[in-house]
Amino acid sequence: MNAGDPLDRATAREYASWFKALADATRVQILSLLARAPEPLTVGQIVAGVHVVQSTVSAHLKALADVGFVLVERRGTASYYRINDDCVDCFPSAADVVMGRPVPAAPGPAHRKATST
């Protein structure tokens, strides 16, 4: 990509999905809580931390997992959520790329989702 060229369509879609996922205050709160937690958290712990009902938290966690910001670890019947450091580390670079600022290495769809079971 030359300095004056816009992003290719696939990368633009990817970045748009990231920005859309962060366009909700509760999702930002959930990410902030998970980023500060020393260990993965259950939905119940997240509910207690952001003071939103369980069904809403679950829907937001799904949206965050769909774009790869959050990873789910299943332990028996419980699900634990944590930040996907690989994806979150790419986000500031994505903002720079969209704004036309140079970055050391432009992240791309390869950083999309990593799942953990």
mmCIF file of C-alpha atoms in Angstrom:
data_model
loop_
_atom_site.group_PDB
_atom_site.id
_atom_site.type_symbol
_atom_site.label_atom_id
_atom_site.label_comp_id
_atom_site.label_asym_id
_atom_site.label_seq_id
_atom_site.Cartn_x
_atom_site.Cartn_y
_atom_site.Cartn_z
ATOM 1 C CA MET A 1 0.000 0.000 0.000
ATOM 2 C CA ASN A 2 1.395 3.372 -1.010
ATOM 3 C CA ALA A 3 1.124 6.290 1.403
ATOM 4 C CA GLY A 4 -1.713 7.870 -0.604
ATOM 5 C CA ASP A 5 -3.677 4.670 -1.239
ATOM 6 C CA PRO A 6 -6.688 3.766 0.895
ATOM 7 C CA LEU A 7 -6.818 0.497 2.782
ATOM 8 C CA ASP A 8 -7.754 -2.568 0.791
ATOM 9 C CA ARG A 9 -11.375 -3.639 1.279
ATOM 10 C CA ALA A 10 -10.659 -6.748 3.382
ATOM 11 C CA THR A 11 -8.478 -4.830 5.836
ATOM 12 C CA ALA A 12 -10.999 -1.979 5.986
ATOM 13 C CA ARG A 13 -13.772 -4.466 6.844
ATOM 14 C CA GLU A 14 -11.627 -6.054 9.522
ATOM 15 C CA TYR A 15 -10.789 -2.736 11.148
ATOM 16 C CA ALA A 16 -14.405 -1.567 10.895
ATOM 17 C CA SER A 17 -15.500 -4.666 12.822
ATOM 18 C CA TRP A 18 -12.989 -3.800 15.553
ATOM 19 C CA PHE A 19 -14.185 -0.203 15.812
ATOM 20 C CA LYS A 20 -17.822 -1.337 15.819
ATOM 21 C CA ALA A 21 -17.118 -3.751 18.673
ATOM 22 C CA LEU A 22 -15.788 -0.839 20.723
ATOM 23 C CA ALA A 23 -18.708 1.463 19.914
ATOM 24 C CA ASP A 24 -20.523 0.468 23.097
ATOM 25 C CA ALA A 25 -19.609 1.757 26.559
ATOM 26 C CA THR A 26 -20.380 -1.567 28.252
ATOM 27 C CA ARG A 27 -18.050 -3.428 25.888
ATOM 28 C CA VAL A 28 -15.297 -0.937 26.636
ATOM 29 C CA GLN A 29 -15.921 -1.456 30.377
ATOM 30 C CA ILE A 30 -15.755 -5.229 29.937
ATOM 31 C CA LEU A 31 -12.468 -4.985 28.038
ATOM 32 C CA SER A 32 -11.075 -2.648 30.678
ATOM 33 C CA LEU A 33 -12.073 -5.061 33.442
ATOM 34 C CA LEU A 34 -10.583 -8.065 31.638
ATOM 35 C CA ALA A 35 -7.383 -6.179 30.819
ATOM 36 C CA ARG A 36 -6.844 -5.410 34.492
ATOM 37 C CA ALA A 37 -7.749 -8.858 35.808
ATOM 38 C CA PRO A 38 -4.770 -11.021 36.767
ATOM 39 C CA GLU A 39 -6.688 -14.178 35.766
ATOM 40 C CA PRO A 40 -9.525 -14.968 33.326
ATOM 41 C CA LEU A 41 -12.984 -14.091 34.681
ATOM 42 C CA THR A 42 -16.344 -15.847 34.627
ATOM 43 C CA VAL A 43 -19.484 -14.139 33.353
ATOM 44 C CA GLY A 44 -20.621 -13.777 36.970
ATOM 45 C CA GLN A 45 -17.425 -11.957 37.900
ATOM 46 C CA ILE A 46 -17.805 -9.672 34.885
ATOM 47 C CA VAL A 47 -21.456 -8.975 35.773
ATOM 48 C CA ALA A 48 -20.346 -7.969 39.284
ATOM 49 C CA GLY A 49 -17.603 -5.766 37.859
ATOM 50 C CA VAL A 50 -19.648 -3.818 35.313
ATOM 51 C CA HIS A 51 -23.059 -3.935 37.060
ATOM 52 C CA VAL A 52 -25.000 -5.087 33.997
ATOM 53 C CA VAL A 53 -27.318 -8.107 33.827
ATOM 54 C CA GLN A 54 -25.901 -11.484 32.800
ATOM 55 C CA SER A 55 -27.716 -11.744 29.471
ATOM 56 C CA THR A 56 -26.380 -8.350 28.390
ATOM 57 C CA VAL A 57 -22.834 -9.195 29.469
ATOM 58 C CA SER A 58 -23.028 -12.510 27.597
ATOM 59 C CA ALA A 59 -24.165 -10.753 24.409
ATOM 60 C CA HIS A 60 -21.337 -8.231 24.701
ATOM 61 C CA LEU A 61 -18.778 -10.972 25.351
ATOM 62 C CA LYS A 62 -19.949 -12.753 22.203
ATOM 63 C CA ALA A 63 -19.503 -9.560 20.166
ATOM 64 C CA LEU A 64 -16.018 -9.049 21.603
ATOM 65 C CA ALA A 65 -15.078 -12.691 20.987
ATOM 66 C CA ASP A 66 -16.402 -12.532 17.413
ATOM 67 C CA VAL A 67 -13.796 -9.890 16.527
ATOM 68 C CA GLY A 68 -11.076 -11.584 18.543
ATOM 69 C CA PHE A 69 -10.660 -9.102 21.413
ATOM 70 C CA VAL A 70 -11.707 -11.714 23.984
ATOM 71 C CA LEU A 71 -10.845 -15.402 24.275
ATOM 72 C CA VAL A 72 -13.010 -18.011 25.981
ATOM 73 C CA GLU A 73 -11.530 -20.834 28.016
ATOM 74 C CA ARG A 74 -13.866 -23.667 28.931
ATOM 75 C CA ARG A 75 -13.146 -25.371 32.239
ATOM 76 C CA GLY A 76 -15.688 -28.086 32.877
ATOM 77 C CA THR A 77 -19.074 -26.382 32.751
ATOM 78 C CA ALA A 78 -17.691 -22.882 33.341
ATOM 79 C CA SER A 79 -16.446 -20.420 30.743
ATOM 80 C CA TYR A 80 -13.629 -18.021 31.570
ATOM 81 C CA TYR A 81 -12.922 -14.891 29.562
ATOM 82 C CA ARG A 82 -9.648 -13.100 29.010
ATOM 83 C CA ILE A 83 -8.147 -10.477 26.746
ATOM 84 C CA ASN A 84 -6.607 -11.703 23.499
ATOM 85 C CA ASP A 85 -3.335 -9.814 23.818
ATOM 86 C CA ASP A 86 -2.370 -10.504 20.189
ATOM 87 C CA CYS A 87 -5.494 -8.853 18.837
ATOM 88 C CA VAL A 88 -5.622 -6.002 21.327
ATOM 89 C CA ASP A 89 -1.980 -5.152 20.622
ATOM 90 C CA CYS A 90 -2.922 -4.681 16.957
ATOM 91 C CA PHE A 91 -5.702 -2.197 17.643
ATOM 92 C CA PRO A 92 -3.584 0.971 18.087
ATOM 93 C CA SER A 93 -1.727 0.106 14.887
ATOM 94 C CA ALA A 94 -5.051 -0.322 13.097
ATOM 95 C CA ALA A 95 -6.095 3.169 14.157
ATOM 96 C CA ASP A 96 -2.773 4.540 12.891
ATOM 97 C CA VAL A 97 -3.150 2.762 9.549
ATOM 98 C CA VAL A 98 -6.684 4.086 9.073
ATOM 99 C CA MET A 99 -5.475 7.615 9.814
ATOM 100 C CA GLY A 100 -2.572 7.282 7.368
ATOM 101 C CA ARG A 101 0.153 7.287 10.004
ATOM 102 C CA PRO A 102 3.144 5.031 9.445
ATOM 103 C CA VAL A 103 3.450 1.977 11.656
ATOM 104 C CA PRO A 104 6.294 -0.539 11.931
ATOM 105 C CA ALA A 105 4.204 -3.442 10.641
ATOM 106 C CA ALA A 106 0.576 -3.065 9.639
ATOM 107 C CA PRO A 107 -1.559 -5.721 11.315
ATOM 108 C CA GLY A 108 -3.972 -7.578 9.140
ATOM 109 C CA PRO A 109 -6.666 -10.197 9.161
ATOM 110 C CA ALA A 110 -4.119 -12.830 10.189
ATOM 111 C CA HIS A 111 -4.486 -11.470 13.733
ATOM 112 C CA ARG A 112 -8.256 -11.970 13.636
ATOM 113 C CA LYS A 113 -9.481 -14.625 16.014
ATOM 114 C CA ALA A 114 -7.530 -16.990 18.127
ATOM 115 C CA THR A 115 -9.614 -19.461 20.058
ATOM 116 C CA SER A 116 -8.723 -21.388 23.117
ATOM 117 C CA THR A 117 -10.450 -24.525 24.332
#
